[in-house]
Coordinates of C-alpha atoms and ligand atoms in Angstrom, one line a residue:
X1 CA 66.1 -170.7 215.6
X2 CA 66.6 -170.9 219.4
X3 CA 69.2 -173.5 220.3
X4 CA 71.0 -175.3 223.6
X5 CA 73.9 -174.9 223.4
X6 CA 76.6 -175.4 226.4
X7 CA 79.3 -173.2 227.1
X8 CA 82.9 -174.1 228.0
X9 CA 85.3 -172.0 229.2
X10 CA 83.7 -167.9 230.2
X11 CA 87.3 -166.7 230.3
X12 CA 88.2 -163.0 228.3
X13 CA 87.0 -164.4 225.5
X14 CA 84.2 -167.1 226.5
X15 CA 82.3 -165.0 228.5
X16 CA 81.4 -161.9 225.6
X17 CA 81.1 -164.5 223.2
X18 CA 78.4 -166.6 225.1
X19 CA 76.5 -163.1 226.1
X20 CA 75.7 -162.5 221.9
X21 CA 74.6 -166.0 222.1
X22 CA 72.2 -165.2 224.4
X23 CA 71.4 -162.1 223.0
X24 CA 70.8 -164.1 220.0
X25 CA 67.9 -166.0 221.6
X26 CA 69.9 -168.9 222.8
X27 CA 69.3 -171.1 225.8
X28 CA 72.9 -171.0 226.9
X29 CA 74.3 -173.6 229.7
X30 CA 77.6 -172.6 230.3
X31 CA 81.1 -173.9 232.8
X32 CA 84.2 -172.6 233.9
X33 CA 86.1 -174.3 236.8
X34 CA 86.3 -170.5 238.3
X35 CA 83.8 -170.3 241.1
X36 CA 83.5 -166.4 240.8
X37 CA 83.3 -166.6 236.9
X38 CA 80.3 -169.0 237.1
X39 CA 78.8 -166.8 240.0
X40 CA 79.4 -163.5 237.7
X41 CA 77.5 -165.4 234.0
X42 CA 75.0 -166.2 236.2
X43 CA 73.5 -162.9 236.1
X44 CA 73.8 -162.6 232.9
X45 CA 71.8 -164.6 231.3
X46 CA 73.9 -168.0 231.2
X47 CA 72.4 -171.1 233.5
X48 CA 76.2 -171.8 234.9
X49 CA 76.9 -175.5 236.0
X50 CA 78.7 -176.9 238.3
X51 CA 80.4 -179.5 235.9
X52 CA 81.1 -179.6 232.3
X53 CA 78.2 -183.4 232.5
X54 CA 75.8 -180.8 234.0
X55 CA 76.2 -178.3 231.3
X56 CA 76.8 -181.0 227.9
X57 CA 73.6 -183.2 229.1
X58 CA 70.9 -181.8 227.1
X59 CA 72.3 -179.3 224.3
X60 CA 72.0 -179.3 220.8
X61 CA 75.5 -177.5 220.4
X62 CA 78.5 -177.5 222.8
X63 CA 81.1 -174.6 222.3
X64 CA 84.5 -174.5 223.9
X65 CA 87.1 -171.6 224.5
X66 CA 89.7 -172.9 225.9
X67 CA 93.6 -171.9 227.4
X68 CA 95.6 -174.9 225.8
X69 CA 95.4 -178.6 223.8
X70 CA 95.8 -180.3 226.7
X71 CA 92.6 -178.2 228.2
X72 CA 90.7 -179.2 225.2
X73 CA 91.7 -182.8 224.8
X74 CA 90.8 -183.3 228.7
X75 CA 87.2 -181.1 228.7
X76 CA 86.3 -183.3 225.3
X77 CA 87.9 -186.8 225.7
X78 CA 87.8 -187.2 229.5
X79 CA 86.0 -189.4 231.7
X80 CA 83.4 -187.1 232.8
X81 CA 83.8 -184.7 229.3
X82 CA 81.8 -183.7 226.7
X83 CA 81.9 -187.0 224.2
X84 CA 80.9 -188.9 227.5
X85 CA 78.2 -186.8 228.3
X86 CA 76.6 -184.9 225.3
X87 CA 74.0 -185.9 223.7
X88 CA 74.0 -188.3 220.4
X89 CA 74.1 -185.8 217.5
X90 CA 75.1 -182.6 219.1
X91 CA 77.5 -180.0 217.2
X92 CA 80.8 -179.5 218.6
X93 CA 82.4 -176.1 217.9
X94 CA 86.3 -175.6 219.7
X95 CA 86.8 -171.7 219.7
X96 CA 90.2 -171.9 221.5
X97 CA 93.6 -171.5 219.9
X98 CA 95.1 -175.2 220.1
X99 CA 97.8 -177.2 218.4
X100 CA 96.7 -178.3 214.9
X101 CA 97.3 -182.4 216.2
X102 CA 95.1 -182.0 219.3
X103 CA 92.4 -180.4 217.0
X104 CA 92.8 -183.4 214.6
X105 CA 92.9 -186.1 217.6
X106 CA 89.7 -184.6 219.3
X107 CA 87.9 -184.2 215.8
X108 CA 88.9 -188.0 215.1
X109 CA 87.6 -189.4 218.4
X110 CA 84.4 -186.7 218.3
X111 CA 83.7 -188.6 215.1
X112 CA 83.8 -191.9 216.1
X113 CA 81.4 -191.5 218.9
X114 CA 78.2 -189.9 216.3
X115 CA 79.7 -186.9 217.1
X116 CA 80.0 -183.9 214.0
X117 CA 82.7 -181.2 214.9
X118 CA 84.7 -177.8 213.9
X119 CA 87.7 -176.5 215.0
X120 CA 86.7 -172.8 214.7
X121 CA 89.5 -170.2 216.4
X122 CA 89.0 -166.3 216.3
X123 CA 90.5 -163.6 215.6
X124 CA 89.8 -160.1 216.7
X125 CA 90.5 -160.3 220.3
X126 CA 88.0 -159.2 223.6
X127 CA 86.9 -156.2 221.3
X128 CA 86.0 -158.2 218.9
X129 CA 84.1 -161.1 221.3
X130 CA 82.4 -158.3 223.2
X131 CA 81.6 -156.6 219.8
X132 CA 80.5 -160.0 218.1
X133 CA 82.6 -158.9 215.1
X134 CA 85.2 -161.8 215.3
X135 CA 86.5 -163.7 212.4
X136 CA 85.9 -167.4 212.4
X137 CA 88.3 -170.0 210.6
X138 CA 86.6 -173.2 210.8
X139 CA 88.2 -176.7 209.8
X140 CA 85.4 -180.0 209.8
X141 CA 83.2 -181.7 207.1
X142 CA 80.7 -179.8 204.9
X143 CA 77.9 -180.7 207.0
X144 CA 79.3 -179.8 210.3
X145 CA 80.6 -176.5 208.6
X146 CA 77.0 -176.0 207.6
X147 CA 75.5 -176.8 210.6
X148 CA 77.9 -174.3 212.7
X149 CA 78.2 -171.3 210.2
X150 CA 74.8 -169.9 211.8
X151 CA 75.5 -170.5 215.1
X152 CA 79.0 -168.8 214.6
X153 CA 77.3 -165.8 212.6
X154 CA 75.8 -164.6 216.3
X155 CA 79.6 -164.1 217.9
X156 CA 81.1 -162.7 214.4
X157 CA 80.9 -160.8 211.4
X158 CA 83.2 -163.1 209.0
X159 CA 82.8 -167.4 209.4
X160 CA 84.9 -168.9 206.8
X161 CA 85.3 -172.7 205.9
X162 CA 89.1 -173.6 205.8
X163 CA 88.7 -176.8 204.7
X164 CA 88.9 -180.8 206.9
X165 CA 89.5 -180.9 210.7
X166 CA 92.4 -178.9 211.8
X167 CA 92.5 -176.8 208.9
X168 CA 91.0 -173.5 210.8
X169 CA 94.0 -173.9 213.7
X170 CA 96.6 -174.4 211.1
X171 CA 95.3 -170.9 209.4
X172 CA 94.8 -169.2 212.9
X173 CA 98.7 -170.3 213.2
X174 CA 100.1 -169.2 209.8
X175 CA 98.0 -165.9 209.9
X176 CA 99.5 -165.1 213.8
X177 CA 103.2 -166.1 212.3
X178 CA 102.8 -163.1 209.6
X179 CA 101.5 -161.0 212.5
X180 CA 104.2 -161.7 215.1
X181 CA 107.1 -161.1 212.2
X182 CA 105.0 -158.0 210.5
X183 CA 105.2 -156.5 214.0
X184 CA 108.9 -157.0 214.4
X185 CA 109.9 -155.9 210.3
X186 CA 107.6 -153.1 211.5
X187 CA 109.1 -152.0 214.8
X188 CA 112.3 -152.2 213.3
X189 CA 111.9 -150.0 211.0
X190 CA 110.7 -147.4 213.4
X191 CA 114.0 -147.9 215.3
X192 CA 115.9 -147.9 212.5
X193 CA 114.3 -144.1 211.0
X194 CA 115.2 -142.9 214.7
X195 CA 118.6 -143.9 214.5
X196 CA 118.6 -141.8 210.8
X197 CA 116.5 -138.7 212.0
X198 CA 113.5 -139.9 209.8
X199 CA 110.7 -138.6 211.5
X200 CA 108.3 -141.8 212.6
X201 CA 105.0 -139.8 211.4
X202 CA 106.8 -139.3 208.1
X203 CA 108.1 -143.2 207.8
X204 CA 104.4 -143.8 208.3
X205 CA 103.0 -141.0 205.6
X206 CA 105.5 -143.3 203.3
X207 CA 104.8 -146.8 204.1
X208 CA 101.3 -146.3 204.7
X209 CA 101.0 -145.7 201.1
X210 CA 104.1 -147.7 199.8
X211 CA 104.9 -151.7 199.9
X212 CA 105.8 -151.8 203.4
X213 CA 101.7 -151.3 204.3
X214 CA 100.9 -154.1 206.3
X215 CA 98.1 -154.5 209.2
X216 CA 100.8 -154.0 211.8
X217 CA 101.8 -150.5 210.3
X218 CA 98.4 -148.9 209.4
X219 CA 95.9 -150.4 212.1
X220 CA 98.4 -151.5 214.8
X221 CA 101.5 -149.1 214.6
X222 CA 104.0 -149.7 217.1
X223 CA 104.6 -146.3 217.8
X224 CA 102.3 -143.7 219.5
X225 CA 100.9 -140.8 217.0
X226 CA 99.9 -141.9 213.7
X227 CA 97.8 -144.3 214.2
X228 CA 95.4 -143.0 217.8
X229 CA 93.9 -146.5 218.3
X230 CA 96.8 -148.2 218.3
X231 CA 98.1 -149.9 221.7
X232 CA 101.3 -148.0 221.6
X233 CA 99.1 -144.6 222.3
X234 CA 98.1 -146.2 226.0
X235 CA 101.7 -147.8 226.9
X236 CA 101.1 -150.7 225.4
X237 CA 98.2 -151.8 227.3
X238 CA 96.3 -154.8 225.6
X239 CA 95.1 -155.4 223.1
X240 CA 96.3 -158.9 222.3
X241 CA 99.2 -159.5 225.1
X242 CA 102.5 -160.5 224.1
X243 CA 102.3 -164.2 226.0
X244 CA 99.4 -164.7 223.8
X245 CA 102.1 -163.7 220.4
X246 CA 104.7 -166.7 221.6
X247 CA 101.7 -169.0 222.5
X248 CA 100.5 -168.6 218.8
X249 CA 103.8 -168.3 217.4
X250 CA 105.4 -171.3 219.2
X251 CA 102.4 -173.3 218.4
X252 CA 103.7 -172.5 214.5
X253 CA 107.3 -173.6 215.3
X254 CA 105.7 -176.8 216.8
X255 CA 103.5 -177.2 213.4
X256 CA 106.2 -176.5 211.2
X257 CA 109.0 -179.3 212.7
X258 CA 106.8 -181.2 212.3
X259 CA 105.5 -181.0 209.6
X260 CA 109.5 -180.6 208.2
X261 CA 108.3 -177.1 206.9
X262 CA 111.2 -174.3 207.2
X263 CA 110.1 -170.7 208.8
X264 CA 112.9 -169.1 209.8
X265 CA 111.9 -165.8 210.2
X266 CA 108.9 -167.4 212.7
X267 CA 111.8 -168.9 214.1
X268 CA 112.9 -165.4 214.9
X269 CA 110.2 -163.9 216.1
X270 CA 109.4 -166.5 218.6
X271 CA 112.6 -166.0 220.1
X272 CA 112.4 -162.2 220.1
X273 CA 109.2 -162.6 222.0
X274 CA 110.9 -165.3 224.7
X275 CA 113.0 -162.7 224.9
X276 CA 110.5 -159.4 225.7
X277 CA 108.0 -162.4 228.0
X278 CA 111.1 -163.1 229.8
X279 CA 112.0 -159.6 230.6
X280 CA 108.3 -159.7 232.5
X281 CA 106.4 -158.0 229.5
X282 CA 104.0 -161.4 229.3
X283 CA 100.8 -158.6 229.9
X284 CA 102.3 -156.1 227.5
X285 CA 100.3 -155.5 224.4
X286 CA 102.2 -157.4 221.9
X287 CA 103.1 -154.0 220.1
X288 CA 105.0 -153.1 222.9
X289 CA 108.5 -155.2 221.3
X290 CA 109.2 -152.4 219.7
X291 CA 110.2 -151.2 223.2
X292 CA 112.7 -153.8 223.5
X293 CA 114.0 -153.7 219.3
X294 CA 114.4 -149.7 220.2
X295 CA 116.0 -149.9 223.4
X296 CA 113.7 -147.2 224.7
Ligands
NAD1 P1 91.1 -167.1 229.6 O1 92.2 -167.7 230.4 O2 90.7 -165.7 230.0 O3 89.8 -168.1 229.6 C1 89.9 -169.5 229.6 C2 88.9 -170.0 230.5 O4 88.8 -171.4 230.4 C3 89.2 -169.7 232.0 O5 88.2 -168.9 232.6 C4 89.4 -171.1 232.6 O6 89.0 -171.1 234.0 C5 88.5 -171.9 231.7 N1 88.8 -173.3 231.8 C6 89.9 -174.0 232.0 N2 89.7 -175.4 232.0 C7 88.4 -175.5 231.7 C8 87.5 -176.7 231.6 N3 88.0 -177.9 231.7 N4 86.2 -176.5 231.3 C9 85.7 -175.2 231.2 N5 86.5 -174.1 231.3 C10 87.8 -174.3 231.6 O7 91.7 -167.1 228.1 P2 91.1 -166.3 226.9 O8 91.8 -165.0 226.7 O9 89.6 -166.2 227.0 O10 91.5 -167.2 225.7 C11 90.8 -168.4 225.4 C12 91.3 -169.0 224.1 O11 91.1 -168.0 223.0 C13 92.8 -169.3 224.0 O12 93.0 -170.5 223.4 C14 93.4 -168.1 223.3 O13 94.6 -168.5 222.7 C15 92.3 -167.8 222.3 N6 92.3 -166.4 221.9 C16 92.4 -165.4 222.8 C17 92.4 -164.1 222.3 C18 92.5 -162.9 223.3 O14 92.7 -161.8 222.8 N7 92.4 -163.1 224.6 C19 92.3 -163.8 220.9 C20 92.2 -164.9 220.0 C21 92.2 -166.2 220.5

C-alpha cells in the first residue's frame, strides 16, 4: 500500500533509507535544515520542504533520523514540530540513535496528543541503509509495532519488536557496548600475538573456530588480511566511525548510572575511545583502535 510519509533528517543515513521508501512506492515528503541536502533529494524522488510543518502536514507516517536527543526532542516536541503539525493519527517512527529517556519523554508526550509511536534505531550502517538490509529494533505498543513493521520492512531485512517505548534504544545501546568492548578484547589480542611472534592470520585460523569468535574478529577484524572486507584492509576508512563508537557507548554509561547498573568494562571502552577521538581519529573507522592498543 502506497503511503505519505514525511522524512526527517536525509543525512548518511536518512537519505538511502528514504530513497527504498520511494522505491517502495511511497509518496515521500522529506526535510533537512541543509539547503544543498534538500536541493540534492529533490532529484531523487523526495518532495523536499522547506520546514519540518511543510513536510508533517498531510502524512500518514513521519520518520525521523536524527544526530542527537536533544535534535529529536526539538523536531517532535517543538513549537513548529511534528506533534504540532502532523496530522491526528499519523505513525511516528524515530530511526536515530538517542538516549533511552528522550525516547521515553517524546513517546509519552506523542501519546498524549492521539499520537501512536516507535523508537526504531538501526543497525548496519550506510551499507546497510543504501542496501535496505538494516536491522530494526523497535520499542512502542503492539499496535504501533504493527502498524510500522511494514513500513520498516522497505529500509530492512530484519524489524524486530523489543518490547514498550524506549526498549529498541536501550537494545541499540547494550548491543553497541558488546561491540565497542568485543573490538577492544579483539585488538588486543592481536597486539598481544605480535608481541609473542604469533602470526595474526594464525590467531585468526584459531579464534575464528575457538571461543574467542565474535562479530569483531570474523566479519570486522582489526587487522588487514584475514578478513578482505574488513575496514582495517582500506586504513581504517569507515565503516561505522569511531565518534559514532563513544556516541553509542557514552550514551550506555549515561543509561547505566542511571539506571545504578555496573558495566565496567563499557566503562573502559568508552574511555579508550575518548582517548583514540581525542588523538583526532573521530573519522577513523572504529576498527582502527587497534592502532592506538598496538602502538603502530
Ligand atoms: P548525519 O549527520 O549524516 O545526518 C543527520 C541529518 O539530520 C543531517 O543532515 C542534519 O542536517 C539533519 N537534521 C538536524 N536537525 C534536523 C531537524 N530538526 N530536522 C530535520 N533534519 C535535521 O548523521 P547519520 O550518520 O545519518 O546518523 C543519523 C542517526 O543514525 C544518528 O542518531 C546515528 O547515531 C544513527 N546511526 C548512524 C549510523 C551510521 O553508520 N552513520 C549507524 C547506525 C545508526
Amino acid at each position: 500500500m502506497s503511503l505519505r510519509i514525511a522524512f526527517l533528517g536525509l543525512g548518511h543515513m536518512g537519505r538511502p533509507m528514504a530513497l527504498n521508501l520511494v522505491k517502495a512506492g511511497h509518496q515521500v515528503t522529506g526535510f533537512d535544515p541543509v539547503d544543498a541536502v534538500r536541493e540534492a533529494v529533490a532529484k531523487e524522488g523526495i518532495a523536499a520542504k522547506p520546514s519540518i510543518a511543510a513536510a508533517v502536514d498531510d502524512a500518514q507516517v513521519v520518520i525521523s533520523m536524527l544526530p542527537t536527543g536533544g535534535h529529536a526532542r526539538e523536531a517532535y516536541l517543538g513549537d513548529k514540530g511534528v506533534c504540532a503539525g502532523a496530522p491526528a493519527g499519523a505513525l511516528l517512527i524515530d530511526c536515530s540513535t538517542i538516549d533511552v529517556d528522550s525516547a521515553r519523554l517524546i513517546a509519552k508526550e506523542a501519546a498524549s496528543r492521539g499520537f501512536a509511536m516507535v523508537d526504531a534505531p538501526v543497525s548496519g550502517g550506510t551499507g546497510g541503509a543504501a542496501a535496505g538490509t538494516l536491522t530494526f529494533m523497535v520499542g512502542g505498543a503492539d499496535d504501533a509495532f504493527g502498524r510500522a513493521e511494514p513500513v520498516l520492512q522497505a529500509m530492512g531485512k530484519a524489524v524486530i519488536h523489543t518490547g514498550g517505548p524506549g526498549t529498541g534504544q536501550a537494545a541499540k545501546i547494550c548491543n553497541n557496548m558488546v561491540l565497542g568492548i568485543s573490538m577492544i578484547a579483539v585488538s588486543e589480542a592481536f597486539a598481544l600475538a605480535d608481541k609473542l611472534g604469533l602470526e595474526r592470520q594464525k590467531l585468526f585460523d584459531v579464534s575464528s573456530k575457538s571461543s574467542g569468535q565474535c562479530w569483531s574478529l570474523t566479519t570486522y577484524c582489526p587487522v588487514p588480511g584475514p578478513v578482505p572486507t574488513s575496514p582495517a584492509n582500506r586504513d581504517y576508512k569507515p565503516g561505522f566511525t569511531a565518534a559514532m563508537m563513544l556516541k553509542d557507548l557514552r550514551l550506555s554509561q549515561a543509561a547505566a548510572q542511571a539506571a545504578g547498573a555496573a558495566t565496567p568494562l563499557g566503562a573502559a571502552a568508552a574511555s579508550l575511545y575518548t582517548l583514540f577521538v581525542n588523538d583526532g581519529q573521530q573519522d577513523t573507522d572504529f576498527s582502527g583502535i587497534f592502532k592506538m592498543i598496538s602502538g603502530e
